[in-house]
Amino acid sequence: MDVKDILKKSIEIGASDVHINVGLPPIIRKNTELIDLDFPPVSSEDARKMVLGMVGPDRFKKFEDKRDLDFSTMLDDGHRFRVNSHYQRETIALSFRVIPNKIPLLDDLHLPPIVKELTDLPRGLVLVTGHTGSGKSTTLAAMIGLINSKSRYRIITLEDPVEYALENKMCMIEQREIGSDCPEFASGLKHVLRQDPDIIMVGEMRDLETTSSTITGAETGHLVFSTLHTINAPQTIERIIDIYPSGQQSQIRTMLANTLQAVISQTLFKRIDEPGMVPCAEILLCTSAVRNCVRENRIYEIPNIIETSRRLGMQSMDHSIADMYFKGYIDRDEAISRSNNPGKMDKVLTSADQMEAVQAPN
């Protein structure tokens, strides 16, 4: 069984993910739904050959030792995939994420206008957060793409693996892949400051060393973008602080208060107006009030600041969900069930729907 045939079929169907497990046919995810492909069940030898063919014998040995390996692969037609190979029940399994060939425009992602303004920041830390598959990499690529189209900067990315292939337009861009171009995030970040970057993009703040180096990059006057697997801004700030030992947390609060510029926390909803997905996003901008909350460990006050600062460009997740519903992009039941306060969301949507019905011409 040729993995290229499976991946080509997934592209034809419009899949976002491909999953391969021994004993099952390949399965794709399309618009949140899992669909079996018309292939025979994958054997243990099939799975082994797939990984070996994509990574070569040296990295395959590393995979056998570590039992997990992240890498990227590309078809002859240029379509790229982010891949994780791993073991389950002593057999090899693979998960592929389809990476679109074309970097989307920010305007096409239906994100709030303030996101475009964040690309004009001279320095500081901008975080894009959300669960796996929430579109973080796409948002970051679109932001870098916008900078690349309008400004003259040197951009260095550290990714595991490299996802979107960024072309040099107005910017000079280097993309370093963890495992092949540098051994790990921490070592790449240690040396990146000697490589004269204006903008740094770190694929993920995974641990203390990576987080510390990322914040240091922002402290030294660079604009730094990164991601975290957190679902909202308060949790993001708390996660960063909790990574540090208790004796250093007061210091990191001050550092974070001085460097953090914004947190975009997003999740994807299935569209009802056309095939595809649309993001809903909470936006936190680091005003003086937010910086005081971070510095003084009053993180619990941040949701209220977001709610009362819409005129500045901030928005809560529930406000974003309601907005996407009113625009006709997402389903009412899903909007309610996935909101932070379903009861309140139900009332908001019902009230708006009733008002629209009253105002509609007979």
XYZ file of C-alpha atoms in Angstrom:
362
model
C 0.000 0.000 0.000
C 1.497 3.324 -1.107
C 1.040 6.185 1.340
C 1.183 8.661 -1.581
C -1.993 7.165 -3.057
C -3.759 7.628 0.274
C -2.609 11.223 0.594
C -3.532 12.077 -2.996
C -7.032 10.710 -2.393
C -7.361 12.761 0.790
C -6.487 15.927 -1.147
C -9.081 15.117 -3.825
C -11.790 14.679 -1.189
C -10.828 17.838 0.708
C -9.720 16.246 3.979
C -8.102 18.160 6.807
C -6.543 15.080 8.452
C -5.623 11.502 7.577
C -5.299 8.736 10.193
C -3.677 5.359 9.665
C -4.004 2.512 12.169
C -3.065 -1.122 11.676
C -6.105 -3.299 11.020
C -8.261 -0.445 9.707
C -8.562 1.250 6.325
C -7.187 4.794 6.196
C -9.632 7.302 7.736
C -9.887 11.009 6.902
C -11.477 13.908 8.721
C -13.483 16.335 6.610
C -15.345 19.231 8.235
C -15.106 17.525 11.656
C -16.500 14.170 10.420
C -14.505 10.902 10.139
C -14.828 9.050 6.818
C -13.340 5.682 5.757
C -11.330 5.729 2.533
C -11.826 2.991 -0.045
C -8.565 1.207 0.727
C -7.912 -2.211 2.317
C -6.981 -2.407 6.012
C -3.414 -1.327 6.740
C -1.033 -4.088 7.820
C 1.787 -3.703 10.343
C 4.337 -3.988 7.530
C 2.444 -1.363 5.477
C 2.684 1.138 8.343
C 6.368 0.412 8.888
C 7.198 0.940 5.203
C 5.221 4.189 5.139
C 7.251 5.754 7.968
C 10.580 4.369 6.745
C 9.950 5.668 3.244
C 9.189 9.167 4.485
C 11.956 9.639 7.089
C 14.809 7.294 6.071
C 16.649 4.731 8.210
C 18.416 7.144 10.599
C 15.279 8.997 11.712
C 13.331 5.726 11.693
C 15.741 4.344 14.305
C 15.169 7.489 16.368
C 11.424 6.891 16.018
C 11.778 3.292 17.242
C 13.710 4.521 20.276
C 11.489 7.508 21.145
C 8.174 5.887 20.011
C 6.993 9.256 18.653
C 8.243 11.374 15.757
C 7.021 14.648 14.224
C 8.009 15.482 10.662
C 6.629 16.849 7.409
C 6.234 15.242 3.994
C 5.326 16.489 0.542
C 3.746 14.970 -2.564
C 5.234 15.448 -6.023
C 2.565 18.064 -6.806
C 3.700 20.223 -3.874
C 0.982 19.375 -1.327
C 2.468 19.296 2.186
C 1.507 17.374 5.308
C 2.452 17.629 8.960
C 2.945 14.095 10.265
C 3.082 12.435 13.662
C 4.088 8.768 13.748
C 3.617 6.926 17.004
C 2.998 3.510 18.514
C -0.297 2.228 19.842
C -0.759 -1.330 21.140
C 2.746 -2.094 19.867
C 1.890 -1.156 16.269
C 2.778 1.925 14.240
C 0.098 4.574 13.673
C 0.245 7.829 11.721
C -1.668 11.097 11.788
C -1.364 13.539 8.885
C -2.506 17.155 8.887
C -3.105 18.572 5.416
C -1.316 21.903 4.938
C -2.882 24.071 2.224
C -0.532 25.024 -0.597
C -1.584 28.651 -0.472
C -1.208 30.787 2.633
C -4.651 32.302 3.258
C -5.219 36.013 3.525
C -6.168 37.261 6.975
C -9.291 38.828 5.476
C -10.402 35.386 4.274
C -10.142 33.845 7.761
C -12.982 36.011 9.182
C -10.861 37.039 12.156
C -11.462 40.444 13.831
C -9.771 43.454 12.140
C -7.565 44.001 15.203
C -5.572 40.876 14.244
C -4.249 42.711 11.171
C -3.139 45.609 13.368
C -1.052 43.241 15.508
C 1.218 42.626 12.514
C 2.324 46.269 12.740
C 3.660 45.943 16.294
C 7.344 46.870 16.594
C 8.133 44.419 19.405
C 6.655 42.156 22.055
C 4.999 38.745 22.305
C 1.828 37.767 20.433
C 0.315 34.362 21.247
C -2.189 32.362 19.213
C -3.767 29.654 21.355
C -6.341 26.901 21.098
C -6.726 23.140 21.136
C -5.156 20.902 18.501
C -6.788 21.529 15.139
C -8.107 24.984 16.032
C -6.297 26.724 13.173
C -3.412 28.268 15.141
C -0.802 27.512 12.469
C -3.039 28.910 9.732
C -3.594 32.157 11.629
C 0.133 32.563 12.288
C 0.988 31.834 8.656
C -1.570 34.410 7.496
C -0.123 37.023 9.873
C 3.433 36.338 8.693
C 2.155 36.376 5.116
C 0.661 39.847 5.616
C 3.930 41.164 7.059
C 5.784 39.578 4.132
C 3.564 41.436 1.664
C 4.003 44.941 3.091
C 7.235 45.253 5.084
C 10.964 44.675 4.714
C 12.046 42.469 7.630
C 14.183 39.453 8.382
C 11.943 36.683 9.766
C 13.204 33.451 11.340
C 10.807 30.643 12.241
C 11.428 27.599 14.451
C 8.879 24.884 13.700
C 8.318 21.216 14.528
C 7.839 20.486 11.704
C 7.795 23.288 9.104
C 4.196 23.535 7.913
C 3.396 26.371 5.496
C 6.279 27.001 3.083
C 6.767 30.778 3.226
C 8.059 32.509 0.087
C 10.443 35.455 0.247
C 8.510 38.485 -0.975
C 9.369 41.750 0.740
C 10.815 39.898 3.725
C 13.826 37.621 4.001
C 12.529 34.440 5.641
C 14.384 31.485 7.149
C 12.391 28.443 8.293
C 14.245 26.076 10.616
C 12.789 22.635 11.292
C 13.363 21.022 14.676
C 15.169 17.724 14.274
C 16.730 18.462 10.893
C 17.862 22.119 10.906
C 18.381 22.356 14.674
C 18.074 19.758 17.448
C 15.385 21.416 19.583
C 13.484 24.646 20.176
C 15.686 25.735 23.082
C 18.934 25.437 21.124
C 17.406 27.160 18.080
C 16.205 30.032 20.246
C 19.593 30.281 21.943
C 21.257 31.014 18.615
C 18.478 32.907 16.815
C 19.309 36.176 18.567
C 22.738 36.051 16.888
C 21.138 35.724 13.455
C 19.878 39.322 13.242
C 16.098 38.660 13.163
C 13.473 41.380 13.259
C 10.644 38.895 13.792
C 10.781 35.419 15.358
C 8.091 32.769 15.100
C 8.255 29.849 17.558
C 5.987 26.952 16.625
C 5.036 26.111 20.209
C 6.027 27.099 23.760
C 6.314 23.562 25.096
C 8.488 23.703 28.198
C 10.323 25.984 30.612
C 13.446 26.420 28.482
C 11.511 27.185 25.297
C 9.119 29.519 27.097
C 11.945 31.386 28.826
C 13.885 31.811 25.573
C 10.762 32.973 23.722
C 10.013 35.651 26.316
C 13.680 36.712 26.287
C 13.411 37.194 22.522
C 10.489 39.551 23.064
C 12.332 41.324 25.897
C 15.281 42.085 23.635
C 13.158 44.186 21.293
C 11.948 41.616 18.751
C 8.398 40.901 17.631
C 7.797 37.264 18.583
C 4.857 35.044 17.607
C 4.149 31.680 19.211
C 1.379 29.230 20.167
C 0.095 27.425 23.244
C -2.473 24.670 23.709
C -4.738 26.763 25.946
C -8.364 27.738 25.415
C -8.488 31.338 26.633
C -6.289 34.270 27.619
C -6.408 33.855 31.426
C -5.502 30.181 31.140
C -2.676 31.093 28.746
C -1.140 33.551 31.203
C -1.537 31.142 34.119
C 0.003 28.281 32.101
C 3.095 30.356 31.314
C 3.521 31.425 34.937
C 2.956 27.886 36.265
C 5.722 26.508 34.024
C 8.241 28.330 36.230
C 9.313 27.227 39.729
C 7.429 29.038 42.490
C 10.486 31.114 43.420
C 10.637 32.599 39.905
C 6.931 33.248 39.337
C 6.953 36.814 40.642
C 9.765 37.656 38.247
C 8.050 36.040 35.253
C 4.830 37.940 35.996
C 6.784 41.165 35.633
C 8.537 39.980 32.475
C 5.254 38.813 30.943
C 3.498 42.053 31.892
C 6.230 43.987 30.087
C 6.405 41.856 26.916
C 2.984 40.334 26.198
C 1.088 42.313 23.563
C -1.917 40.150 22.726
C -3.498 36.708 23.031
C -5.732 35.316 20.283
C -7.578 32.232 21.547
C -9.519 30.512 18.807
C -11.625 27.467 17.992
C -13.157 26.269 14.729
C -16.854 25.863 13.936
C -18.375 23.984 11.027
C -19.921 26.422 8.554
C -23.571 26.067 7.563
C -23.535 28.539 4.655
C -20.883 26.661 2.650
C -18.429 23.765 3.123
C -15.562 24.518 5.467
C -14.749 25.856 8.914
C -14.728 29.323 10.459
C -12.843 30.483 13.591
C -14.376 32.117 16.615
C -11.796 33.981 18.691
C -11.297 35.632 22.044
C -9.005 38.654 21.754
C -6.985 40.048 24.671
C -4.937 43.214 24.153
C -2.424 44.081 26.838
C -3.535 47.473 28.038
C -2.145 49.016 31.216
C -5.039 47.481 33.163
C -4.215 44.005 31.839
C -0.507 44.468 32.570
C -1.328 45.429 36.175
C -3.468 42.301 36.534
C -0.616 40.115 35.281
C 1.978 41.840 37.438
C -0.187 41.686 40.590
C -1.503 38.146 40.001
C -5.110 39.263 39.483
C -5.660 37.097 36.412
C -9.278 36.456 37.436
C -10.117 40.075 36.512
C -9.062 39.707 32.871
C -12.379 38.287 31.528
C -14.184 41.377 32.820
C -11.596 43.661 31.197
C -12.106 41.861 27.873
C -15.878 42.215 28.157
C -15.720 45.946 28.865
C -13.039 46.828 26.288
C -14.718 46.058 22.967
C -14.104 49.579 21.688
C -10.356 48.832 21.880
C -10.693 45.681 19.781
C -11.000 43.089 22.527
C -13.759 40.499 22.434
C -14.880 37.493 24.453
C -15.319 34.071 22.879
C -19.080 34.224 23.410
C -19.256 37.598 21.658
C -17.389 36.108 18.707
C -19.667 33.054 18.614
C -22.772 35.237 18.629
C -21.312 37.408 15.868
C -20.638 34.373 13.665
C -24.186 33.132 14.261
C -25.711 36.498 13.322
C -23.631 36.504 10.120
C -25.179 33.160 9.188
C -21.948 31.184 9.390
C -22.653 28.733 12.247
C -25.492 26.644 13.631
C -27.616 27.979 16.510
C -27.484 24.786 18.592
C -23.705 24.545 18.245
C -23.316 28.227 19.091
C -25.222 27.670 22.319
C -23.670 24.338 23.313
C -20.083 25.504 22.798
C -20.440 28.883 24.484
C -19.062 29.537 27.967
C -22.556 30.392 29.227
C -25.147 28.408 27.213
C -28.121 29.829 29.097
C -27.094 33.425 28.483
C -26.193 32.659 24.853
C -29.630 31.146 24.270
C -31.287 34.327 25.557
C -29.035 36.588 23.469
C -29.703 34.672 20.249
C -33.430 34.337 20.951
C -33.799 38.043 21.679
C -31.924 38.998 18.513
C -33.921 36.539 16.396
C -37.213 37.896 17.776
C -36.165 41.482 17.093
C -35.188 40.577 13.536
C -38.568 38.899 13.016
C -40.411 42.009 14.256
C -38.396 44.329 12.009
C -38.722 42.128 8.922
C -41.213 43.457 6.323
C -44.472 41.583 6.034
